[in-house]
């Protein structure tokens, strides 16, 4: 195993110089590519340009950009000379940028475009260390003038790379020597958490943290040289960043797309990728799109679709029991299951095959002919989405990790997935379950707090040893903040987060995530957020699906003048009451105190940076502020 990430890229470029490393969209909509040789040399050119620009080993360099080919070249160039990048996306607010760049004291900041440069310049007085800005896209004259007035030198990525090529001629092997100095424990980046709790922290990750996971992950997420992988997530976030390194070490091709349904599906057909790493919301959107299209088609086609999907789900449940593809918390014997299920399993098999020919084959065709698997990470993967894709034969494997673990802790094997868990810890990582109150280590199948130890665990929070101490035990275990249990085969089953736990007045502890995921199985509910801390009962904020509500009104003759009045109507209120009660009840495994007593319908779509973090997790503390009136109304004395 190589000692640093740029050395890893150097090896891949040496072994597969002509294979395309990056595939990116041109202004005319077509795609072009750069080889591994070109990617590595472009990274060295930029690194050399930074040396010429005055960057030294150990310096912190801001990197404010969304995903594009220059990001990876800049990232590798920064790390090649021993510097450390501090990444963030273009959706960063002024407060985000002020906090991140002032805490780290970056002298040099790379910005994707003039708009980002302008944001940074607008808070210049709060960034006393700032000296230089490098922009990927060429800035207009007004930005150059604004930078000059602020006493900041502004250059383009092209200019720095060009200067780097000259520097490499004049200082032969200088950048290569810096690359060679890199060591396993050197800091690679400082990633500030997205702040779902409102307190972003700078996570210090070393080259070794990332490389530890690259030992086994290629065995679980298998790619051949030249295979294509779609990139749709913000690369400043550690999940996408780590996935890109998984792609690079296997000499596959990184293809830049966007998590927008029409764009993503078009790129599937155009690029024919093998894998799609994405947050669960992307797979939910694909699932919703398929169902919506089938409902609009209606008639015999929709009836066939529902029949074959239902049949495939039942057959898949039987198959998993017979072939040990479910999480196992104690030893069990399949003999009894074979006696009970063999005949119905055999009877349903032809129907599932027929569904594959008539229905599922057309869905799979939307993903191209080379699609091997999707990788869901960065949030809870809803069980109904998991079961749907499993049943129709599209492999989506769920992974688990934290920014603090660089991030991968575990992921299901693409070749042999087990349903309903996030896989066993990768090599170099150990997991254990402890009692959330007293910290005693618990056995297999026992519910508790998840702790992690191993080579991917961060070096600590930047300039916050107090916060580091809170999450690290004296014997080196990281408290993930997650709740779950281990199977007898060491697979991790996630059940929620300690910080999300709702405590009612009666002392009942409730994990909201399973309830929320169950509620979103309704076609009328886009997102649900359970609330009720210190209350007598639970309530929920329901983000409604406008198209589905209007379709329901049309199909059932519900009159209305405005959309708002429709939501307040007795018919729609009764609809949601029925939907909620049919999903969250004892029949579906929920306790009496886990039921939703009151709900409020909201219509504004959740946005990244407002209600959602960059990895599209709901920021609960923000909702308490944004929807204070709605939440208070749920618990008002009647």
Coordinates of C-alpha atoms in Angstrom, one line a residue:
X1 CA 0.0 0.0 0.0
X2 CA 1.3 3.4 -1.0
X3 CA 2.1 6.0 1.8
X4 CA 0.0 8.9 0.5
X5 CA -2.9 9.5 -1.9
X6 CA -0.8 11.3 -4.6
X7 CA 1.6 8.3 -4.5
X8 CA -1.5 6.0 -5.0
X9 CA -2.5 8.1 -8.0
X10 CA 1.1 7.9 -9.3
X11 CA 1.0 4.1 -9.2
X12 CA -2.3 4.0 -11.0
X13 CA -1.0 6.4 -13.7
X14 CA 2.1 4.3 -14.1
X15 CA 0.1 1.1 -14.5
X16 CA -2.7 2.4 -16.6
X17 CA -1.5 5.7 -18.2
X18 CA -3.9 5.7 -21.2
X19 CA -7.1 4.8 -19.4
X20 CA -9.5 7.6 -19.0
X21 CA -9.4 8.9 -15.4
X22 CA -12.0 11.7 -15.7
X23 CA -15.0 12.1 -18.0
X24 CA -16.5 15.5 -18.0
X25 CA -19.2 17.4 -19.8
X26 CA -18.3 20.0 -22.5
X27 CA -20.4 23.2 -23.0
X28 CA -22.1 21.6 -26.0
X29 CA -23.4 18.7 -23.8
X30 CA -21.0 16.1 -25.1
X31 CA -18.4 14.4 -22.9
X32 CA -14.6 14.5 -23.1
X33 CA -12.0 12.7 -21.0
X34 CA -8.5 13.0 -19.5
X35 CA -6.2 10.0 -19.1
X36 CA -4.5 8.9 -15.8
X37 CA -1.2 10.2 -17.2
X38 CA -2.8 13.6 -17.9
X39 CA -4.5 13.7 -14.5
X40 CA -1.3 13.0 -12.6
X41 CA 0.8 15.5 -14.6
X42 CA -1.9 18.2 -14.2
X43 CA -1.8 17.6 -10.5
X44 CA 2.0 17.9 -10.4
X45 CA 1.8 21.1 -12.5
X46 CA -0.7 22.6 -10.1
X47 CA 1.3 21.5 -7.1
X48 CA 4.5 23.0 -8.6
X49 CA 2.5 26.2 -9.3
X50 CA 1.5 26.4 -5.6
X51 CA 5.2 26.0 -4.6
X52 CA 6.0 28.9 -6.9
X53 CA 3.1 30.8 -5.3
X54 CA 4.7 30.4 -1.9
X55 CA 2.8 27.4 -0.5
X56 CA 4.9 25.3 1.8
X57 CA 4.5 21.8 3.3
X58 CA 1.9 21.9 6.1
X59 CA 0.1 25.0 4.9
X60 CA -3.7 25.0 4.8
X61 CA -5.3 25.8 1.5
X62 CA -9.1 26.6 1.2
X63 CA -10.9 24.7 -1.6
X64 CA -14.3 26.2 -2.2
X65 CA -15.9 24.4 -5.1
X66 CA -18.4 21.8 -6.3
X67 CA -17.3 18.7 -8.1
X68 CA -15.5 19.1 -11.4
X69 CA -12.3 17.8 -13.0
X70 CA -10.2 20.7 -11.7
X71 CA -11.2 19.9 -8.1
X72 CA -9.4 16.6 -8.2
X73 CA -6.4 18.0 -9.9
X74 CA -6.2 20.8 -7.3
X75 CA -6.8 18.3 -4.4
X76 CA -4.0 16.0 -5.6
X77 CA -1.7 18.9 -6.3
X78 CA -2.1 20.4 -2.9
X79 CA -1.5 17.0 -1.2
X80 CA 1.5 16.2 -3.5
X81 CA 3.5 19.1 -2.0
X82 CA 2.5 18.2 1.6
X83 CA -0.1 21.0 2.0
X84 CA -3.5 20.4 3.5
X85 CA -6.8 21.3 1.8
X86 CA -9.8 22.7 3.6
X87 CA -12.8 21.9 1.3
X88 CA -16.3 23.3 1.1
X89 CA -19.0 23.5 -1.6
X90 CA -20.5 26.5 -3.5
X91 CA -23.6 26.3 -1.3
X92 CA -21.5 27.5 1.7
X93 CA -23.0 30.6 3.3
X94 CA -21.0 33.6 4.2
X95 CA -21.1 32.5 7.8
X96 CA -19.8 29.1 6.8
X97 CA -16.9 30.5 4.9
X98 CA -16.1 33.0 7.6
X99 CA -16.0 30.3 10.3
X100 CA -14.0 27.8 8.2
X101 CA -11.5 30.1 6.7
X102 CA -10.9 32.2 9.9
X103 CA -10.5 29.1 12.1
X104 CA -8.0 27.6 9.8
X105 CA -6.3 30.9 8.9
X106 CA -5.9 30.0 5.2
X107 CA -3.6 32.3 3.3
X108 CA -4.6 30.9 -0.1
X109 CA -8.1 29.9 -1.1
X110 CA -9.2 28.2 -4.3
X111 CA -12.7 29.2 -5.5
X112 CA -14.6 27.5 -8.3
X113 CA -15.9 30.6 -10.0
X114 CA -16.1 34.4 -9.7
X115 CA -19.2 34.2 -7.6
X116 CA -17.4 32.2 -5.0
X117 CA -14.4 34.6 -5.2
X118 CA -16.8 37.5 -4.7
X119 CA -18.3 35.8 -1.6
X120 CA -14.8 35.4 -0.1
X121 CA -13.8 39.0 -0.9
X122 CA -17.0 40.3 0.7
X123 CA -15.8 39.0 4.1
X124 CA -12.2 40.0 3.5
X125 CA -12.0 42.1 6.7
X126 CA -12.9 39.0 8.7
X127 CA -10.2 36.9 7.1
X128 CA -6.9 38.7 8.1
X129 CA -4.7 35.8 6.9
X130 CA -6.1 35.8 3.4
X131 CA -3.5 36.8 0.7
X132 CA -4.4 35.1 -2.5
X133 CA -7.4 33.6 -4.3
X134 CA -7.1 31.1 -7.2
X135 CA -10.2 30.7 -9.4
X136 CA -11.0 27.8 -11.7
X137 CA -13.1 29.9 -14.1
X138 CA -11.7 33.2 -15.5
X139 CA -13.1 36.2 -13.5
X140 CA -14.4 39.4 -15.0
X141 CA -12.6 42.7 -14.6
X142 CA -14.8 43.9 -11.7
X143 CA -13.8 40.9 -9.6
X144 CA -10.1 41.6 -10.4
X145 CA -10.6 45.2 -9.3
X146 CA -12.4 44.2 -6.1
X147 CA -9.6 41.8 -5.2
X148 CA -7.0 44.5 -5.8
X149 CA -8.9 47.0 -3.6
X150 CA -9.0 44.3 -0.9
X151 CA -5.3 43.7 -1.2
X152 CA -5.8 40.2 -2.4
X153 CA -3.9 38.7 -5.3
X154 CA -6.3 36.9 -7.7
X155 CA -5.1 34.3 -10.2
X156 CA -6.7 31.6 -12.3
X157 CA -6.1 27.8 -12.1
X158 CA -4.8 27.9 -15.6
X159 CA -2.2 30.6 -14.7
X160 CA -1.0 28.6 -11.7
X161 CA -0.7 25.4 -13.7
X162 CA 1.2 27.2 -16.4
X163 CA 3.5 28.7 -13.9
X164 CA 3.9 25.2 -12.4
X165 CA 5.0 23.8 -15.7
X166 CA 7.7 26.4 -16.0
X167 CA 8.7 25.8 -12.3
X168 CA 9.1 22.1 -13.0
X169 CA 11.5 22.9 -15.9
X170 CA 13.5 25.4 -13.8
X171 CA 13.4 23.3 -10.6
X172 CA 13.8 19.8 -12.0
X173 CA 12.2 17.1 -9.7
X174 CA 11.3 19.6 -7.0
X175 CA 7.6 18.7 -6.9
X176 CA 8.4 15.0 -7.2
X177 CA 10.8 15.3 -4.2
X178 CA 8.0 16.9 -2.2
X179 CA 5.6 14.1 -3.2
X180 CA 8.2 11.6 -2.1
X181 CA 8.5 13.1 1.4
X182 CA 4.8 12.4 2.1
X183 CA 4.1 9.9 4.9
X184 CA 1.2 7.8 6.0
X185 CA 0.4 10.0 9.1
X186 CA 0.6 13.3 7.3
X187 CA -2.6 15.4 7.4
X188 CA -4.4 15.3 4.1
X189 CA -7.4 17.6 4.7
X190 CA -9.6 19.2 7.3
X191 CA -13.2 18.7 6.6
X192 CA -15.8 20.7 8.5
X193 CA -18.9 18.7 9.4
X194 CA -22.1 19.8 7.7
X195 CA -23.5 20.6 11.1
X196 CA -26.8 18.8 11.5
X197 CA -26.6 19.7 15.2
X198 CA -25.5 23.3 14.5
X199 CA -21.9 22.9 15.6
X200 CA -19.6 22.3 12.7
X201 CA -16.2 20.8 13.7
X202 CA -13.0 20.6 11.7
X203 CA -12.2 16.9 11.2
X204 CA -8.5 16.2 10.7
X205 CA -8.0 13.3 8.3
X206 CA -4.6 11.8 7.4
X207 CA -3.5 10.1 4.2
X208 CA -3.5 6.9 6.2
X209 CA -7.1 7.3 7.3
X210 CA -8.2 7.2 3.6
X211 CA -5.7 4.6 2.5
X212 CA -6.7 2.2 5.3
X213 CA -10.2 1.8 3.7
X214 CA -8.6 1.3 0.2
X215 CA -7.2 -2.0 1.4
X216 CA -10.5 -3.9 1.3
X217 CA -13.1 -1.7 -0.3
X218 CA -12.0 -2.7 -3.8
X219 CA -13.0 -6.2 -2.9
X220 CA -16.5 -5.1 -1.9
X221 CA -17.0 -2.4 -4.6
X222 CA -15.4 -4.1 -7.5
X223 CA -14.3 -2.2 -10.6
X224 CA -12.3 -3.1 -13.6
X225 CA -9.8 -0.7 -15.3
X226 CA -11.8 1.6 -17.5
X227 CA -15.2 0.9 -15.9
X228 CA -17.2 4.1 -15.5
X229 CA -18.6 5.4 -12.2
X230 CA -21.0 8.3 -12.0
X231 CA -20.2 11.2 -9.6
X232 CA -23.2 13.2 -8.4
X233 CA -22.4 14.2 -4.9
X234 CA -20.6 17.2 -3.4
X235 CA -16.9 16.2 -3.4
X236 CA -16.1 18.4 -0.4
X237 CA -18.1 15.9 1.6
X238 CA -16.0 12.9 2.7
X239 CA -18.3 10.2 1.3
X240 CA -17.9 11.4 -2.3
X241 CA -14.2 12.1 -1.8
X242 CA -13.5 8.6 -0.5
X243 CA -15.5 7.0 -3.3
X244 CA -13.5 8.9 -5.8
X245 CA -10.3 7.4 -4.3
X246 CA -11.9 4.0 -4.5
X247 CA -12.4 4.6 -8.2
X248 CA -8.9 5.9 -8.8
X249 CA -7.1 3.0 -7.1
X250 CA -8.9 0.6 -9.4
X251 CA -8.1 2.7 -12.6
X252 CA -11.8 3.2 -13.3
X253 CA -13.2 6.3 -14.9
X254 CA -14.8 9.1 -12.8
X255 CA -17.8 10.6 -14.7
X256 CA -19.2 13.9 -13.6
X257 CA -23.0 14.1 -13.6
X258 CA -25.7 15.8 -11.4
X259 CA -28.3 14.3 -9.0
X260 CA -31.1 15.7 -11.1
X261 CA -33.5 13.0 -12.4
X262 CA -33.5 14.0 -16.1
X263 CA -29.8 14.6 -16.2
X264 CA -28.8 11.5 -14.3
X265 CA -31.0 9.1 -16.4
X266 CA -29.7 10.7 -19.7
X267 CA -26.1 10.3 -18.5
X268 CA -26.8 6.6 -17.6
X269 CA -27.7 5.9 -21.2
X270 CA -24.9 8.1 -22.6
X271 CA -22.1 6.9 -20.3
X272 CA -23.2 3.3 -19.4
X273 CA -21.6 3.3 -15.9
X274 CA -20.9 0.3 -13.7
X275 CA -21.7 2.0 -10.3
X276 CA -23.5 5.0 -8.9
X277 CA -22.5 6.2 -5.4
X278 CA -25.2 8.4 -4.0
X279 CA -27.1 9.4 -0.9
X280 CA -30.4 7.6 -0.2
X281 CA -32.4 10.5 -1.5
X282 CA -31.1 9.9 -5.0
X283 CA -32.3 6.3 -5.0
X284 CA -35.6 7.4 -3.4
X285 CA -36.0 9.9 -6.3
X286 CA -35.4 7.1 -8.9
X287 CA -38.0 4.9 -7.1
X288 CA -40.5 7.7 -6.9
X289 CA -40.0 8.5 -10.6
X290 CA -40.6 4.9 -11.6
X291 CA -43.8 4.7 -9.5
X292 CA -45.1 8.0 -10.7
X293 CA -44.5 7.1 -14.4
X294 CA -46.3 3.8 -13.9
X295 CA -49.3 5.4 -12.1
X296 CA -49.6 8.0 -15.0
X297 CA -49.5 5.2 -17.5
X298 CA -52.4 3.5 -15.6
X299 CA -54.5 0.7 -17.0
X300 CA -53.3 -2.8 -17.5
X301 CA -49.6 -1.7 -17.5
X302 CA -49.9 -0.2 -14.0
X303 CA -51.8 -3.3 -12.8
X304 CA -49.2 -5.6 -14.2
X305 CA -46.4 -3.5 -12.6
X306 CA -48.0 -3.6 -9.1
X307 CA -48.7 -7.4 -9.4
X308 CA -45.2 -8.3 -10.5
X309 CA -43.5 -6.0 -8.0
X310 CA -45.6 -7.4 -5.2
X311 CA -44.9 -11.0 -6.3
X312 CA -41.1 -10.2 -6.6
X313 CA -41.0 -8.8 -3.1
X314 CA -42.8 -11.8 -1.6
X315 CA -40.5 -14.2 -3.5
X316 CA -37.4 -12.2 -2.5
X317 CA -38.4 -12.4 1.2
X318 CA -38.7 -16.2 0.9
X319 CA -35.4 -16.4 -1.0
X320 CA -33.6 -14.4 1.7
X321 CA -34.9 -16.7 4.5
X322 CA -33.9 -19.9 2.5
X323 CA -30.5 -18.7 1.6
X324 CA -29.5 -16.8 4.8
X325 CA -29.5 -13.3 3.3
X326 CA -31.1 -11.6 6.3
X327 CA -29.3 -10.3 9.3
X328 CA -28.8 -13.1 11.9
X329 CA -28.6 -12.3 15.6
X330 CA -28.5 -15.9 16.8
X331 CA -27.9 -19.2 15.2
X332 CA -30.8 -20.6 13.3
X333 CA -31.4 -23.5 11.0
X334 CA -33.0 -23.2 7.6
X335 CA -34.4 -26.7 7.4
X336 CA -37.7 -25.6 8.8
X337 CA -37.9 -22.7 6.4
X338 CA -37.2 -25.1 3.5
X339 CA -40.1 -27.3 4.6
X340 CA -42.5 -24.3 4.8
X341 CA -41.3 -22.2 1.9
X342 CA -39.9 -24.4 -0.8
X343 CA -43.2 -25.0 -2.7
X344 CA -44.5 -21.4 -2.6
X345 CA -40.9 -20.2 -3.5
X346 CA -40.9 -22.6 -6.5
X347 CA -44.4 -21.5 -7.6
X348 CA -43.6 -17.8 -7.5
X349 CA -40.3 -18.2 -9.3
X350 CA -41.8 -18.3 -12.8
X351 CA -43.9 -15.3 -12.0
X352 CA -40.9 -13.4 -10.9
X353 CA -39.0 -14.4 -14.1
X354 CA -42.0 -13.3 -16.1
X355 CA -42.1 -9.9 -14.3
X356 CA -38.4 -9.6 -15.2
X357 CA -39.1 -10.1 -18.9
X358 CA -42.2 -7.9 -19.1
X359 CA -41.5 -5.1 -16.5
X360 CA -38.2 -5.1 -14.7
X361 CA -36.1 -5.5 -17.8
X362 CA -37.4 -2.1 -19.0
X363 CA -36.5 -0.4 -15.7
X364 CA -33.0 -1.9 -15.7
X365 CA -32.6 -0.7 -19.3
X366 CA -32.8 2.9 -18.0
X367 CA -29.5 2.3 -16.1
X368 CA -27.6 1.1 -19.2
X369 CA -26.1 -2.3 -19.9
X370 CA -23.1 -2.3 -17.6
X371 CA -24.7 -1.2 -14.3
X372 CA -23.4 -3.4 -11.5
X373 CA -24.5 -1.6 -8.3
X374 CA -25.5 1.6 -6.5
X375 CA -23.8 2.5 -3.3
X376 CA -26.1 4.2 -0.8
X377 CA -24.3 6.2 2.0
X378 CA -24.4 9.4 3.9
X379 CA -27.8 8.8 5.5
X380 CA -30.5 6.2 6.4
X381 CA -31.5 4.0 3.5
X382 CA -35.3 3.3 3.7
X383 CA -36.2 -0.4 4.0
X384 CA -39.0 -0.1 1.4
X385 CA -36.6 1.3 -1.2
X386 CA -34.1 -1.4 -0.3
X387 CA -36.7 -4.1 -0.7
X388 CA -38.0 -2.7 -4.0
X389 CA -34.6 -2.6 -5.8
X390 CA -33.6 -6.0 -4.3
X391 CA -36.9 -7.5 -5.6
X392 CA -36.6 -6.2 -9.2
X393 CA -32.9 -7.2 -9.4
X394 CA -31.1 -3.9 -9.2
X395 CA -28.3 -4.2 -6.7
X396 CA -28.0 -1.2 -4.2
X397 CA -25.6 -1.8 -1.4
X398 CA -25.7 0.3 1.7
X399 CA -22.6 1.6 3.4
X400 CA -21.9 3.2 6.8
X401 CA -19.4 5.8 8.0
X402 CA -18.7 9.2 9.5
X403 CA -16.6 12.2 8.5
X404 CA -14.6 11.2 11.6
X405 CA -13.8 7.8 10.0
X406 CA -12.8 9.1 6.6
X407 CA -15.7 7.9 6.2
X408 CA -16.1 4.2 5.4
X409 CA -16.6 1.8 8.3
X410 CA -18.5 -0.9 6.5
X411 CA -20.4 -1.6 3.3
X412 CA -22.3 -4.6 2.0
X413 CA -20.5 -6.8 -0.6
X414 CA -21.8 -6.2 -4.1
X415 CA -21.2 -9.8 -4.9
X416 CA -22.9 -11.2 -1.8
X417 CA -25.1 -8.6 0.0
X418 CA -27.0 -9.3 3.1
X419 CA -30.3 -7.4 3.3
X420 CA -31.1 -4.9 6.0
X421 CA -27.7 -4.0 7.3
X422 CA -24.6 -1.9 6.3
X423 CA -22.1 -4.8 6.2
X424 CA -19.3 -5.8 8.5
X425 CA -16.4 -3.5 9.3
X426 CA -13.7 -3.4 6.7
X427 CA -10.2 -4.7 7.4
X428 CA -8.3 -2.5 9.8
X429 CA -11.6 -1.5 11.6
X430 CA -13.2 -2.9 14.7
X431 CA -16.8 -2.2 15.9
X432 CA -18.4 -2.9 19.3
X433 CA -21.7 -2.2 21.0
X434 CA -21.7 -0.6 24.4
X435 CA -24.5 0.3 26.9
X436 CA -25.3 4.0 26.2
X437 CA -25.5 4.8 29.9
X438 CA -22.6 2.9 31.6
X439 CA -20.4 2.1 28.6
X440 CA -20.3 -1.7 29.3
X441 CA -19.5 -3.8 26.2
X442 CA -22.6 -5.7 25.0
X443 CA -22.8 -9.0 23.1
X444 CA -24.1 -9.9 19.7
X445 CA -27.7 -8.9 19.0
X446 CA -27.8 -6.5 21.9
X447 CA -29.0 -2.9 21.3
X448 CA -26.6 -0.1 22.2
X449 CA -24.2 2.6 21.1
X450 CA -21.8 1.9 18.3
X451 CA -18.1 2.5 18.9
X452 CA -15.3 2.2 16.3
X453 CA -11.5 1.7 16.5
X454 CA -8.9 1.4 13.7
X455 CA -6.9 3.1 11.0
X456 CA -9.7 5.3 9.5
X457 CA -10.4 7.1 12.8
X458 CA -9.5 10.8 12.6
X459 CA -6.6 12.5 14.2
X460 CA -9.0 14.8 16.1
X461 CA -11.0 18.0 15.7
X462 CA -8.9 21.0 14.6
X463 CA -8.0 23.2 17.6
X464 CA -10.7 21.5 19.7
X465 CA -9.1 18.9 21.9
X466 CA -12.1 19.4 24.3
X467 CA -14.5 18.1 21.6
X468 CA -12.1 15.3 20.6
X469 CA -12.0 14.1 24.2
X470 CA -15.8 13.9 24.3
X471 CA -16.0 11.4 21.4
X472 CA -12.8 9.3 22.1
X473 CA -12.5 6.8 24.9
X474 CA -9.3 6.5 26.9
X475 CA -8.5 3.2 25.1
X476 CA -8.9 4.8 21.6
X477 CA -12.6 3.9 20.6
X478 CA -14.6 6.6 18.8
X479 CA -18.2 7.1 19.9
X480 CA -20.1 7.4 16.6
X481 CA -23.2 8.8 18.2
X482 CA -25.2 6.0 16.4
X483 CA -27.3 3.3 17.9
X484 CA -27.5 -0.3 16.7
X485 CA -26.5 -3.9 17.1
X486 CA -24.1 -6.5 15.6
X487 CA -25.2 -9.7 14.0
X488 CA -23.4 -13.0 14.7
X489 CA -21.4 -12.4 11.5
X490 CA -20.4 -8.9 12.7
X491 CA -22.6 -7.0 10.3
X492 CA -23.8 -3.6 11.7
X493 CA -27.5 -2.8 11.9
X494 CA -28.2 0.9 12.4
X495 CA -31.2 1.8 14.5
X496 CA -30.8 5.6 15.0
X497 CA -28.7 8.3 16.5
X498 CA -28.3 9.2 20.1
X499 CA -28.6 12.9 19.4
X500 CA -31.9 12.3 17.5
X501 CA -33.5 10.4 20.4
X502 CA -36.8 11.9 21.5
X503 CA -37.6 11.6 25.2
X504 CA -41.3 12.1 26.1
X505 CA -42.6 13.4 29.4
X506 CA -43.3 9.8 30.4
X507 CA -39.6 8.9 30.1
X508 CA -40.1 6.9 26.8
X509 CA -37.0 7.0 24.6
X510 CA -38.0 7.0 20.9
X511 CA -35.8 6.8 17.8
X512 CA -37.5 9.0 15.1
X513 CA -35.7 7.7 12.0
X514 CA -37.6 4.3 11.7
X515 CA -40.9 6.2 12.1
X516 CA -39.9 8.8 9.5
X517 CA -38.8 6.2 7.0
X518 CA -42.0 4.3 7.4
X519 CA -44.1 7.5 6.8
X520 CA -42.2 8.2 3.6
X521 CA -43.5 4.9 2.2
X522 CA -46.7 6.9 1.5
X523 CA -46.8 8.3 -2.0
X524 CA -48.3 11.5 -0.6
X525 CA -45.3 12.1 1.8
X526 CA -42.0 13.4 0.5
X527 CA -40.4 13.8 3.9
X528 CA -41.5 13.4 7.5
X529 CA -39.8 14.8 10.6
X530 CA -41.0 13.5 13.9
X531 CA -41.0 15.9 16.8
X532 CA -42.0 15.8 20.5
X533 CA -39.1 16.3 22.8
X534 CA -40.4 16.7 26.4
X535 CA -44.0 16.5 25.2
X536 CA -46.7 14.0 26.1
X537 CA -46.9 12.5 22.6
X538 CA -45.3 12.6 19.2
X539 CA -46.1 14.9 16.3
X540 CA -44.8 15.1 12.8
X541 CA -44.0 17.7 10.1
X542 CA -45.2 16.3 6.8
X543 CA -43.7 17.6 3.6
X544 CA -46.4 16.8 1.1
X545 CA -46.0 15.7 -2.6
X546 CA -48.0 18.4 -4.4
X547 CA -48.4 16.4 -7.6
X548 CA -49.8 13.3 -5.8
X549 CA -52.2 15.5 -3.7
X550 CA -53.6 17.2 -6.8
X551 CA -53.9 13.9 -8.5
X552 CA -55.8 12.5 -5.5
X553 CA -58.1 15.6 -5.6
X554 CA -58.9 15.1 -9.3
X555 CA -59.5 11.4 -9.0
X556 CA -61.8 11.8 -6.0
X557 CA -63.6 14.9 -7.1
X558 CA -62.3 17.1 -4.2
X559 CA -63.1 20.7 -5.0
X560 CA -60.7 23.5 -4.2
X561 CA -59.7 27.0 -5.3
X562 CA -56.1 27.2 -4.1
X563 CA -53.6 24.5 -3.2
X564 CA -53.4 25.9 0.4
X565 CA -57.1 25.6 0.8
X566 CA -57.0 22.0 -0.6
X567 CA -54.5 21.0 2.1
X568 CA -56.7 22.4 4.8
X569 CA -59.8 20.6 3.5
X570 CA -61.4 17.8 5.5
X571 CA -60.7 15.3 2.7
X572 CA -57.0 15.9 2.7
X573 CA -56.6 16.1 6.4
X574 CA -58.5 12.8 6.7
X575 CA -56.3 11.3 3.9
X576 CA -53.1 12.0 5.9
X577 CA -54.6 10.9 9.1
X578 CA -55.5 7.5 7.5
X579 CA -52.0 7.2 5.8
X580 CA -50.2 7.9 9.0
X581 CA -52.3 5.5 11.1
X582 CA -52.0 2.8 8.5
X583 CA -48.2 3.0 8.5
X584 CA -47.3 3.7 12.1
X585 CA -49.2 1.1 14.2
X586 CA -48.7 -2.1 16.2
X587 CA -49.1 -4.2 13.2
X588 CA -46.0 -2.7 11.7
X589 CA -44.0 -3.1 14.9
X590 CA -44.5 0.3 16.5
X591 CA -45.4 0.8 20.2
X592 CA -48.3 2.8 21.4
X593 CA -46.2 5.8 22.4
X594 CA -44.5 5.8 19.0
X595 CA -47.7 6.7 17.1
X596 CA -48.2 10.1 15.6
X597 CA -50.9 12.0 17.4
X598 CA -50.8 15.3 15.5
X599 CA -49.3 16.4 12.2
X600 CA -48.7 19.6 10.3
X601 CA -48.6 19.7 6.5
X602 CA -45.8 21.9 5.0
X603 CA -45.3 22.7 1.3
X604 CA -41.9 24.3 0.9
X605 CA -39.4 21.8 -0.5
X606 CA -36.4 21.3 1.8
X607 CA -33.3 22.9 0.5
X608 CA -29.6 22.2 1.0
X609 CA -28.2 24.8 3.3
X610 CA -31.6 25.7 4.8
X611 CA -33.4 22.5 6.1
X612 CA -30.8 20.0 4.7
X613 CA -27.1 19.5 5.2
X614 CA -24.8 19.1 2.2
X615 CA -25.3 15.3 2.3
X616 CA -29.1 16.0 2.3
X617 CA -29.7 15.0 6.0
X618 CA -32.4 16.9 7.8
X619 CA -30.9 19.5 10.2
X620 CA -33.4 19.1 13.0
X621 CA -32.2 22.1 15.0
X622 CA -32.9 24.3 12.0
X623 CA -36.5 22.9 11.7
X624 CA -37.1 23.8 15.3
X625 CA -36.4 27.4 14.3
X626 CA -37.9 27.5 10.9
X627 CA -41.2 25.8 11.8
X628 CA -41.5 26.9 15.4
X629 CA -45.1 28.0 15.0
X630 CA -46.2 24.7 13.3
X631 CA -44.4 22.6 16.0
X632 CA -45.9 24.6 18.8
X633 CA -49.4 24.2 17.3
X634 CA -49.0 20.4 17.4
X635 CA -48.7 20.4 21.2
X636 CA -50.9 23.3 22.1
X637 CA -53.5 22.5 24.7
X638 CA -56.8 22.0 22.9

